[in-house]
PDB file of C-alpha atoms and ligand atoms in Angstrom:
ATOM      1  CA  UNK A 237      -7.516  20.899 -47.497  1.00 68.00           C
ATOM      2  CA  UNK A 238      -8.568  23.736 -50.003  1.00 75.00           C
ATOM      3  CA  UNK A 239     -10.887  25.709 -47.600  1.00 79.00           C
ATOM      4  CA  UNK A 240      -9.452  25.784 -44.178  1.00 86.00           C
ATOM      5  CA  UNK A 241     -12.446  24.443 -42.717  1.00 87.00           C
ATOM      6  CA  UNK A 242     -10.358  24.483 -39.271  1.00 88.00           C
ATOM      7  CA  UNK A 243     -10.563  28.406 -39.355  1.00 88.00           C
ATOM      8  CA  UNK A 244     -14.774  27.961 -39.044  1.00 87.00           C
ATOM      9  CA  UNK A 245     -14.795  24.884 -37.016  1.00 87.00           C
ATOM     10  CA  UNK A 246     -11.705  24.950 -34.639  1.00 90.00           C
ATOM     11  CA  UNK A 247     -13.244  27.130 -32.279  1.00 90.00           C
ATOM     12  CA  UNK A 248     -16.075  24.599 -31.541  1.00 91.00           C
ATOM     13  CA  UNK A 249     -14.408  21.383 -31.906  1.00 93.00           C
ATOM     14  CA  UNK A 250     -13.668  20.970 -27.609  1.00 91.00           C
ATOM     15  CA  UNK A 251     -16.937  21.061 -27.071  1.00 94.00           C
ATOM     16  CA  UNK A 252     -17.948  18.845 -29.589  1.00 95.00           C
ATOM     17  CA  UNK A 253     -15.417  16.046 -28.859  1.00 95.00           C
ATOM     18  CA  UNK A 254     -16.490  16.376 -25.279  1.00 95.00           C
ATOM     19  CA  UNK A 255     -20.388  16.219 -26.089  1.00 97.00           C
ATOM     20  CA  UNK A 256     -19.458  13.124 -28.671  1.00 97.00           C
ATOM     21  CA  UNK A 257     -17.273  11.541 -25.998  1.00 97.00           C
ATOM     22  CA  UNK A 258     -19.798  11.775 -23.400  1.00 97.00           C
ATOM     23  CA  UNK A 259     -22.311  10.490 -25.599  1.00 98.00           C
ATOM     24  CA  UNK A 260     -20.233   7.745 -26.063  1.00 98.00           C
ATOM     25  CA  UNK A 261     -20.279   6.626 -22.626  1.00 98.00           C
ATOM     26  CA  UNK A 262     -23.460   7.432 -22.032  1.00 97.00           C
ATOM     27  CA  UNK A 263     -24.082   4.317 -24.280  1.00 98.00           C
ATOM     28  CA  UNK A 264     -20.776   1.886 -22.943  1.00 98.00           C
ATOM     29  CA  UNK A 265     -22.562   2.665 -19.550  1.00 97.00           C
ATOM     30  CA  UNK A 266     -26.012   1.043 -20.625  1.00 96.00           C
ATOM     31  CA  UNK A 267     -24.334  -1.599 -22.772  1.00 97.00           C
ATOM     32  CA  UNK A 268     -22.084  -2.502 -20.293  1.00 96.00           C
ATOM     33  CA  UNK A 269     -23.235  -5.478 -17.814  1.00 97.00           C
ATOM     34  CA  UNK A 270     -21.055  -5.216 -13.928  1.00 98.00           C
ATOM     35  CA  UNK A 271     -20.908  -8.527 -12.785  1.00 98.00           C
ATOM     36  CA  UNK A 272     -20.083  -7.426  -9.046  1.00 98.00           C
ATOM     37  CA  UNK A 273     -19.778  -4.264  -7.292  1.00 98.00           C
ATOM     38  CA  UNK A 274     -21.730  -1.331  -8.741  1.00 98.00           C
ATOM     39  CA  UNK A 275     -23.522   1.301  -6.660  1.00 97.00           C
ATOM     40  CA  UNK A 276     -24.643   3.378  -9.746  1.00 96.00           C
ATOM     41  CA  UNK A 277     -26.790   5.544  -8.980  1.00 96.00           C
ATOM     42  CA  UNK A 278     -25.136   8.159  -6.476  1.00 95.00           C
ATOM     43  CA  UNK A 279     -27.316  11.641  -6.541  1.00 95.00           C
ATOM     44  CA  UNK A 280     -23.816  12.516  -4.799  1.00 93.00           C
ATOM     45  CA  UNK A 281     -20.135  11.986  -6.070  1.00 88.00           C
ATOM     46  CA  UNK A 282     -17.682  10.899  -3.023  1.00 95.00           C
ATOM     47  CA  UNK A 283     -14.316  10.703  -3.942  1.00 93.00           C
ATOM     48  CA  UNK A 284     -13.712   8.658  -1.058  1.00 94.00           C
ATOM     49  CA  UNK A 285     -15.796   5.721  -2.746  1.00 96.00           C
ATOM     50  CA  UNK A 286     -12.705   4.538  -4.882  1.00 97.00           C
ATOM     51  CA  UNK A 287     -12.499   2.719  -1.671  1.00 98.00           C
ATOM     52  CA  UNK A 288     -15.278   0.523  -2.597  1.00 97.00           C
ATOM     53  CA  UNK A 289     -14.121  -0.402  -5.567  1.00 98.00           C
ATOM     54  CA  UNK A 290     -11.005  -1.862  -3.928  1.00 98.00           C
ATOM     55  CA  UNK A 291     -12.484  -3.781  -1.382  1.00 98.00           C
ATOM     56  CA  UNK A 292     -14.926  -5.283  -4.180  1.00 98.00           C
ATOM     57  CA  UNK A 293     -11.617  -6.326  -6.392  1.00 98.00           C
ATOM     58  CA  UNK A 294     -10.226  -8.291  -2.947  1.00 98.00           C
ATOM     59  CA  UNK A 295     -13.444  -9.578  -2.179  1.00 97.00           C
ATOM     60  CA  UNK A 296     -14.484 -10.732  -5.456  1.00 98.00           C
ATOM     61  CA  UNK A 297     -10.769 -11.868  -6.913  1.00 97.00           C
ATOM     62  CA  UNK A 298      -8.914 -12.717  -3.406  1.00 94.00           C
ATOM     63  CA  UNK A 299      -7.062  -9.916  -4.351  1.00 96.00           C
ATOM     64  CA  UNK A 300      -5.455  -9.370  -0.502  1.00 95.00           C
ATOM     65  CA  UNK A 301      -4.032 -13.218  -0.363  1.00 95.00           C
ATOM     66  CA  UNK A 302      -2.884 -13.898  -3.493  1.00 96.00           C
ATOM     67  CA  UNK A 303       0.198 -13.083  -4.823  1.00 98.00           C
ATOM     68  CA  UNK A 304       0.097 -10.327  -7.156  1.00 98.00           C
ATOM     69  CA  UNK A 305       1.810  -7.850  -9.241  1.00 98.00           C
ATOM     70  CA  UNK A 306       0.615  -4.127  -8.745  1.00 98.00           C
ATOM     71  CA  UNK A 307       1.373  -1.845 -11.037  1.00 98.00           C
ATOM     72  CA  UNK A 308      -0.027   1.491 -10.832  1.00 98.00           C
ATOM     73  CA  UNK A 309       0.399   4.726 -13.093  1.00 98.00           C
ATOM     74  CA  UNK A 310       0.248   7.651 -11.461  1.00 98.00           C
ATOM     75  CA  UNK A 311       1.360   7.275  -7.712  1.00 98.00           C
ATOM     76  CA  UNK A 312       1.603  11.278  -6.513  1.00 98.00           C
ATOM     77  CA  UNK A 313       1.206  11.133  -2.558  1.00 97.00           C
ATOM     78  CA  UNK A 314       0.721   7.121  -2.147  1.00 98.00           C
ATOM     79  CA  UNK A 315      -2.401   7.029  -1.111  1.00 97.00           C
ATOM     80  CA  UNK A 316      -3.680   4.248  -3.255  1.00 98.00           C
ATOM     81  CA  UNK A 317      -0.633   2.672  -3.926  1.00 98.00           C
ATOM     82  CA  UNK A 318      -0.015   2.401   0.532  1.00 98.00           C
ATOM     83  CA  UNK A 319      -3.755   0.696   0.328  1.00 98.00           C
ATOM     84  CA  UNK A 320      -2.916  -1.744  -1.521  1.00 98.00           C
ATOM     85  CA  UNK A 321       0.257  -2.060  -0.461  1.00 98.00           C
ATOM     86  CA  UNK A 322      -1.561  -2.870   3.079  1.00 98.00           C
ATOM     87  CA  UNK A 323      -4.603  -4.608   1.802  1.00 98.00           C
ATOM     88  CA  UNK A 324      -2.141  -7.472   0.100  1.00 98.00           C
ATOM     89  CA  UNK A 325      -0.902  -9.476   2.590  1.00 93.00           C
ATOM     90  CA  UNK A 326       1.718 -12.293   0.510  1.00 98.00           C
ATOM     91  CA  UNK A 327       5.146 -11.977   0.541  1.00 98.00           C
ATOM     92  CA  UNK A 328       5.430 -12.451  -2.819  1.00 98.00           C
ATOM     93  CA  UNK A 329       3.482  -9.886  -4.275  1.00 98.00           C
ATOM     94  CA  UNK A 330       5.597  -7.017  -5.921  1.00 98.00           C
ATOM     95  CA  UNK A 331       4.685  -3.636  -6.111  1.00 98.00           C
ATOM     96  CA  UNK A 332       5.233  -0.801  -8.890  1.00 98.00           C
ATOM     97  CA  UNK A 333       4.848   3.061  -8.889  1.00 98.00           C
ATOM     98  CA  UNK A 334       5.436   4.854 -11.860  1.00 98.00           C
ATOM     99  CA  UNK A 335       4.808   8.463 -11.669  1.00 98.00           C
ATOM    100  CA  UNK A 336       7.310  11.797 -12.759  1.00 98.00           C
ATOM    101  CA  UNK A 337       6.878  12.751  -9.167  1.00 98.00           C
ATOM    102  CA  UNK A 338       7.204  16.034 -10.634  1.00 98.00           C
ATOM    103  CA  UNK A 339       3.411  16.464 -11.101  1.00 98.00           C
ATOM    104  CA  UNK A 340       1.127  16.350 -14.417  1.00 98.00           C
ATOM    105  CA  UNK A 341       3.041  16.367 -17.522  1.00 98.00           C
ATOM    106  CA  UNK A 342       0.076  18.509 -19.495  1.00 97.00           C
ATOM    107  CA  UNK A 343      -2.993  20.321 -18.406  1.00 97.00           C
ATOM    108  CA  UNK A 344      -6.034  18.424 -17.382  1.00 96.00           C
ATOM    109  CA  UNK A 345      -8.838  20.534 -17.327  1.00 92.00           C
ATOM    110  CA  UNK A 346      -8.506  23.021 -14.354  1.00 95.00           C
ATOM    111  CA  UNK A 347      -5.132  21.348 -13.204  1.00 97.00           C
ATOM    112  CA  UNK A 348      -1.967  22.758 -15.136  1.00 97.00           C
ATOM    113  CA  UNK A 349       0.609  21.177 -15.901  1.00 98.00           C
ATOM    114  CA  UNK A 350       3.065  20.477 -12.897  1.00 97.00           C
ATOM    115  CA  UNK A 351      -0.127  20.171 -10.654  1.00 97.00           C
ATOM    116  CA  UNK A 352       0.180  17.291  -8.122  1.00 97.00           C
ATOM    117  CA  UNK A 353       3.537  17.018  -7.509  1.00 97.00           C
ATOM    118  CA  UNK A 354       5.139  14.963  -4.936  1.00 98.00           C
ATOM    119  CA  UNK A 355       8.510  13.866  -4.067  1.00 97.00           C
ATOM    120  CA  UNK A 356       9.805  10.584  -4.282  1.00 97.00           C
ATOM    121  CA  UNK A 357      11.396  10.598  -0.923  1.00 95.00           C
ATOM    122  CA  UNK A 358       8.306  11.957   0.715  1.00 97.00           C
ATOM    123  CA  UNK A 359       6.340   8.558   0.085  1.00 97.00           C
ATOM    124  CA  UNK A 360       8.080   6.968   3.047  1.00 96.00           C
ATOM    125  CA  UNK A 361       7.715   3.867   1.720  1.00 97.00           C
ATOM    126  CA  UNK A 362       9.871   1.092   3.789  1.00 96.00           C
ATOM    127  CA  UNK A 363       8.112  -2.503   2.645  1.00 98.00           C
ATOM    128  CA  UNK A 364      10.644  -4.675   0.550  1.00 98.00           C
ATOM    129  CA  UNK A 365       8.244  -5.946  -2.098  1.00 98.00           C
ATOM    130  CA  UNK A 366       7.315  -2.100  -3.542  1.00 98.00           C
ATOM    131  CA  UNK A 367       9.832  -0.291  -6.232  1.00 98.00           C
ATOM    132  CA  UNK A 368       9.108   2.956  -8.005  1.00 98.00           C
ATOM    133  CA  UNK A 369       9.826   4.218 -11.717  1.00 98.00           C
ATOM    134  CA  UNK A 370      10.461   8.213 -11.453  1.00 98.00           C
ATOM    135  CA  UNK A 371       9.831   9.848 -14.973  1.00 98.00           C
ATOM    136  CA  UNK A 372       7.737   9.828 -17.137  1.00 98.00           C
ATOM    137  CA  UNK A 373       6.098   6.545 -18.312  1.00 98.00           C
ATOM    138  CA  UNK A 374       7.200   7.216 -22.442  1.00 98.00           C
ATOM    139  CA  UNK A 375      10.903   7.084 -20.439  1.00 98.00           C
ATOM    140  CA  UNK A 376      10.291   4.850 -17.916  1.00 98.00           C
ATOM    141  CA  UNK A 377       7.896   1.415 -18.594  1.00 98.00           C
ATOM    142  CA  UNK A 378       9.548   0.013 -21.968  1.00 98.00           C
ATOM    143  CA  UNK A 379      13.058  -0.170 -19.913  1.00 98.00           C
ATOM    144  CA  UNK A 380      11.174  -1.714 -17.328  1.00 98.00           C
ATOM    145  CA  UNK A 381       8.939  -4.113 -19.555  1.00 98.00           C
ATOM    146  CA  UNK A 382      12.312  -5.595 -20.935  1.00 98.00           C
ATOM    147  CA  UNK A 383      13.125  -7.001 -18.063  1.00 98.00           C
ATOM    148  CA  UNK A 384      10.082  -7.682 -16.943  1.00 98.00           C
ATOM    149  CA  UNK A 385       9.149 -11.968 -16.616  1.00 97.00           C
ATOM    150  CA  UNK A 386       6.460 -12.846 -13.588  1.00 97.00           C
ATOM    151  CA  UNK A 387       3.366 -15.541 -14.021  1.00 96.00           C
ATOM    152  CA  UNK A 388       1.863 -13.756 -10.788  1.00 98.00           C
ATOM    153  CA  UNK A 389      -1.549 -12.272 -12.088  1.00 98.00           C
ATOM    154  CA  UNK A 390      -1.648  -8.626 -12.371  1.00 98.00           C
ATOM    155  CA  UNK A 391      -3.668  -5.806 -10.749  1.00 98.00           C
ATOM    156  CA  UNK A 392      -2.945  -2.797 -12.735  1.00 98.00           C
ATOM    157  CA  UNK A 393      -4.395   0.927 -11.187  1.00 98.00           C
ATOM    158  CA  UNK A 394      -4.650   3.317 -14.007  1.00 98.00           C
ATOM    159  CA  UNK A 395      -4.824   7.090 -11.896  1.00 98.00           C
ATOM    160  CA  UNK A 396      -2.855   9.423 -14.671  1.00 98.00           C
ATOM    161  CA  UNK A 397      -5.698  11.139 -15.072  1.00 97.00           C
ATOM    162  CA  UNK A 398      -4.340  11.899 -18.767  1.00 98.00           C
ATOM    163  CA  UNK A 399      -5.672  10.159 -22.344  1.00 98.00           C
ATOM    164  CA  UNK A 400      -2.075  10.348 -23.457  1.00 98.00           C
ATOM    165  CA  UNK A 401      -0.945   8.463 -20.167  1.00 98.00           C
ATOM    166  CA  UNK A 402      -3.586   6.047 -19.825  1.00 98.00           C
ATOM    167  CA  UNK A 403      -3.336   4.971 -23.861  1.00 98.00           C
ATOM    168  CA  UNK A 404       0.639   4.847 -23.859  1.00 98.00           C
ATOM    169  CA  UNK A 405       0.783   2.687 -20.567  1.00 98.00           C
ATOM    170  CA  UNK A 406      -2.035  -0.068 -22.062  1.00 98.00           C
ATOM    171  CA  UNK A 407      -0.854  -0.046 -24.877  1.00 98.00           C
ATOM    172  CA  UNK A 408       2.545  -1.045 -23.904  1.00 98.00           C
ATOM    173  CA  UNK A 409       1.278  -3.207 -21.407  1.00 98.00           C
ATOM    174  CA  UNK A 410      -1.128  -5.468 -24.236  1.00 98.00           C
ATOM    175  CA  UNK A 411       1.825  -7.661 -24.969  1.00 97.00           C
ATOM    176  CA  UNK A 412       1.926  -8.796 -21.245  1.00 98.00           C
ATOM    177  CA  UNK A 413      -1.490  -8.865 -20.277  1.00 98.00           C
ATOM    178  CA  UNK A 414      -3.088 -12.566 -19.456  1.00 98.00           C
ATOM    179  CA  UNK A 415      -6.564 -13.664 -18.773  1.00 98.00           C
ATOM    180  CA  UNK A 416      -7.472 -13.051 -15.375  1.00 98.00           C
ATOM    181  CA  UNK A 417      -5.711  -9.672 -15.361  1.00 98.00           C
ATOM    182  CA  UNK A 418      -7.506  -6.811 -13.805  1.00 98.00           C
ATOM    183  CA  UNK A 419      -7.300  -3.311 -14.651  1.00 98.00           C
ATOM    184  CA  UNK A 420      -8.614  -0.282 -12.570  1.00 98.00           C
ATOM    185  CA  UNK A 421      -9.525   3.175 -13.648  1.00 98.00           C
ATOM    186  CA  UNK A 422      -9.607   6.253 -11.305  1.00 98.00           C
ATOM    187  CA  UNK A 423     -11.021   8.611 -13.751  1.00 97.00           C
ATOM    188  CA  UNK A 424     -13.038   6.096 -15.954  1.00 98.00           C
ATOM    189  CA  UNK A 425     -15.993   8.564 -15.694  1.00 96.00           C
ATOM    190  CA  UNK A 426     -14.053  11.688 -17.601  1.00 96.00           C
ATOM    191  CA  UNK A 427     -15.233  11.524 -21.102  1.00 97.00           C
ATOM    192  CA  UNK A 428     -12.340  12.899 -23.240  1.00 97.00           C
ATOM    193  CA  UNK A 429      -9.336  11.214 -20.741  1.00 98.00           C
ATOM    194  CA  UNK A 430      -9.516   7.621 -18.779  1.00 98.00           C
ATOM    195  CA  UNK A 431     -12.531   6.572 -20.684  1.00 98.00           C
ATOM    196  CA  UNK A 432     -11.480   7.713 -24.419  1.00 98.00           C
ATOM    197  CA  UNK A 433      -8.399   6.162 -23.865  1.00 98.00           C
ATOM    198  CA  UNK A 434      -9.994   2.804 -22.503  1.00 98.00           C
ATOM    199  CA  UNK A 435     -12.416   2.980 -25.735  1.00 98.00           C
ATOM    200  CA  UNK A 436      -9.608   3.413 -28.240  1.00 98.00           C
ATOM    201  CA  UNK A 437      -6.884   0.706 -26.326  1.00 98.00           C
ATOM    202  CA  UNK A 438      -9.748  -1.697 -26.331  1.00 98.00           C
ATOM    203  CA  UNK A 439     -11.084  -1.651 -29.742  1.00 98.00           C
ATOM    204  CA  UNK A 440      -8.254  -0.945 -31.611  1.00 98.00           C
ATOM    205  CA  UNK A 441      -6.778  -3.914 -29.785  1.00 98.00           C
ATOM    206  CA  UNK A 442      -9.594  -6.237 -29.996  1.00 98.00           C
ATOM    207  CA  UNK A 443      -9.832  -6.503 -26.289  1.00 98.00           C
ATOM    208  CA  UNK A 444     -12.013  -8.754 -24.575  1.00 98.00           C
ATOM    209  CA  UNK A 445     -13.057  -7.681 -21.013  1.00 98.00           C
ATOM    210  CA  UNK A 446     -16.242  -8.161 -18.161  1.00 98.00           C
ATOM    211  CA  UNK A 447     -16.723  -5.313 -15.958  1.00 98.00           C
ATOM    212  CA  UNK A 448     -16.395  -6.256 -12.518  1.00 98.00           C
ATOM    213  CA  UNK A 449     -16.581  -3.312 -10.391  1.00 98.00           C
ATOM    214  CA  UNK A 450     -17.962   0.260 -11.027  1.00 98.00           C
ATOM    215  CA  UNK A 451     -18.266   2.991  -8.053  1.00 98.00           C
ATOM    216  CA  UNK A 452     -19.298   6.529  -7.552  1.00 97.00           C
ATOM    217  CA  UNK A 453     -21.138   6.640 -10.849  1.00 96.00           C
ATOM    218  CA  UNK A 454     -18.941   4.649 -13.006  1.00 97.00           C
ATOM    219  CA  UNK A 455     -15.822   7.575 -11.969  1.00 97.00           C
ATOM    220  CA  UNK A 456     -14.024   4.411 -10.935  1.00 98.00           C
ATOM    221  CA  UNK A 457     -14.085   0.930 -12.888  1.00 98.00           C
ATOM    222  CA  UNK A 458     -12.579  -2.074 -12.828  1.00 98.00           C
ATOM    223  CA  UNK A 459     -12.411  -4.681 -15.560  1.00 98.00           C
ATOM    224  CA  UNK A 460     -11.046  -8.114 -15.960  1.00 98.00           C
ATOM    225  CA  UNK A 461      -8.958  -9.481 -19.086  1.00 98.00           C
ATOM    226  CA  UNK A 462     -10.610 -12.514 -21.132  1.00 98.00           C
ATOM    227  CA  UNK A 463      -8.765 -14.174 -22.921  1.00 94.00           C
TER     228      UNK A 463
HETATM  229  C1  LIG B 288      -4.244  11.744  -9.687  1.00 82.87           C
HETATM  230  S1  LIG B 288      -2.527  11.644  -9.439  1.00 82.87           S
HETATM  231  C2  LIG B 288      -2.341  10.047  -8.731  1.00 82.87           C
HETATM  232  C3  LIG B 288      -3.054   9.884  -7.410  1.00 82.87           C
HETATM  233  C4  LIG B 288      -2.583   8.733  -6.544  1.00 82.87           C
HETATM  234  N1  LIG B 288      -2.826   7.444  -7.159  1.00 82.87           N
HETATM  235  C5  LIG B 288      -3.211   8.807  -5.174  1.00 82.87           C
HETATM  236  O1  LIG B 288      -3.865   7.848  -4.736  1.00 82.87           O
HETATM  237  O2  LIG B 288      -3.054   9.841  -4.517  1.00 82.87           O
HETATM  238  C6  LIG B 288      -1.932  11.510 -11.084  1.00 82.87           C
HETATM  239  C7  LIG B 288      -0.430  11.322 -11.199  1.00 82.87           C
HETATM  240  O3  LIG B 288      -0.128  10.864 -12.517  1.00 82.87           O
HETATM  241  C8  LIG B 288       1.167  11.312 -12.856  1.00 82.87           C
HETATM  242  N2  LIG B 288       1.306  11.269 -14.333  1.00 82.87           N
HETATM  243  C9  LIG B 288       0.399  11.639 -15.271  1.00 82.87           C
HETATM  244  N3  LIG B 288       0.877  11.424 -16.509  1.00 82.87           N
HETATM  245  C10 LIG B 288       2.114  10.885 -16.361  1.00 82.87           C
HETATM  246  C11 LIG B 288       3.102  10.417 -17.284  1.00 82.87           C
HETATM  247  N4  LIG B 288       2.918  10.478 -18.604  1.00 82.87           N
HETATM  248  N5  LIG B 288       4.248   9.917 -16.772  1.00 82.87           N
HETATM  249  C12 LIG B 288       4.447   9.848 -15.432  1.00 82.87           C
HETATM  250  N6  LIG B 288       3.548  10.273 -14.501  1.00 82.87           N
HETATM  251  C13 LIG B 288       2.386  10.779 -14.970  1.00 82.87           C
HETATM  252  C14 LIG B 288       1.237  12.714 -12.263  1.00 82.87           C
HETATM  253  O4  LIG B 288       2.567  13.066 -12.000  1.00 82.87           O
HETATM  254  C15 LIG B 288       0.397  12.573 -10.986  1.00 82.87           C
HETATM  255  O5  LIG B 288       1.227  12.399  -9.854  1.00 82.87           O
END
């Protein structure tokens, strides 16, 4: 472009994105109808509420007796990934962790790069029907998608944190999802990361979706494939 309009605008553009962006969801959030869970609104966030958003996926999609196939993005300590692990009783339900296990692969907001790190081997993770995916997912979910054939339905837990994360993973995962699928979000509720990515995957894919389950304020989500 002839007059470098980046050299007047650059400086601004962050904040801009970030006011469009939460603008943007601002208006998904009144658009959007939650058939099921939602305890919008909190005057208080609680982390700890992401809990309530599980126990509304079992309880509203017999998610802790069927069979099912977990996949979740972004495993760190195991914390969400041993709750479900305990939560899902069949024997045939399989399990899988991706994460670099080396921490965040870019900065998100206050947390730099390498932030939440956690070894593999601390996990202490002993049940037969869980298997993890160390690096990152670019590296790790196409290998893994090739070999992938299951009709068991899928509970996918998006926690990345990152927009590049969270839009690689869907999109890779498009080709395999089915209707009845189910797709969490940890971070739904940060404008310019989960959400953006959610926004783009889903219309530039023509995705069809019913909310089923938002807590603490929309921060975590859950949605369920139509197809
Ligand atoms: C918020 S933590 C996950 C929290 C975890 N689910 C829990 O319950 O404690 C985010 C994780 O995503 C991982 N991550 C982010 N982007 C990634 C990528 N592109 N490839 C692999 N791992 C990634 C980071 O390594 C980090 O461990």
């Amino acid at each position: 472009m002839k007059w470098r309009l980046h050299g007047i605008f650059q400086p601004f553009t962050g904040f801009m994105q970030n006011l469009t962006h939460m603008s943007m969801m601002s208006k998904w959030r009144k658009d959007a109808k939650v058939n099921g869970y939602n305890d919008w609104y909190q005057g208080k966030w609680d982390y700890n509420r992401r809990e309530k958003l599980y126990e509304a996926v079992i309880s509203q999609e017999q998610m802790g007796t069927l069979p099912i196939d977990y996949f979740e993005f972004g495993v760190c300590g195991g914390y969400s990934f041993k709750w479900w692990l305990a939560h899902n009783s069949h024997p045939d339900s399989r399990f899988y962790g991706f994460d670099t296990f080396e921490g965040l692969p870019e900065d998100f907001g206050p947390f730099a790069k390498g932030t939440m790190a956690a070894a593999l081997e601390s996990l202490n993770v002993t049940d037969t029907r869980a298997s993890f995916y160390k690096g990152l997912f670019q590296e790790t979910l196409n290998p893994f998608l090739e070999q992938y054939k299951s009709t068991r339905r899928k509970l996918i837990h998006m926690d990345a944190d990152i927009f590049s994360a969270t839009l690689f993973s869907l999109s890779q995962l498009y080709k395999y999802l089915n209707d009845g699928d189910i797709i969490m979000f940890d971070e739904f509720g940060v404008p310019m990361h989960e959400f953006r990515a959610f926004k783009i995957f889903t219309e530039s894919f023509y995705i069809k979706y019913e909310v089923i389950a938002a807590a603490n304020n929309y921060l975590f989500l859950a949605v369920k494939i139509k197809k």
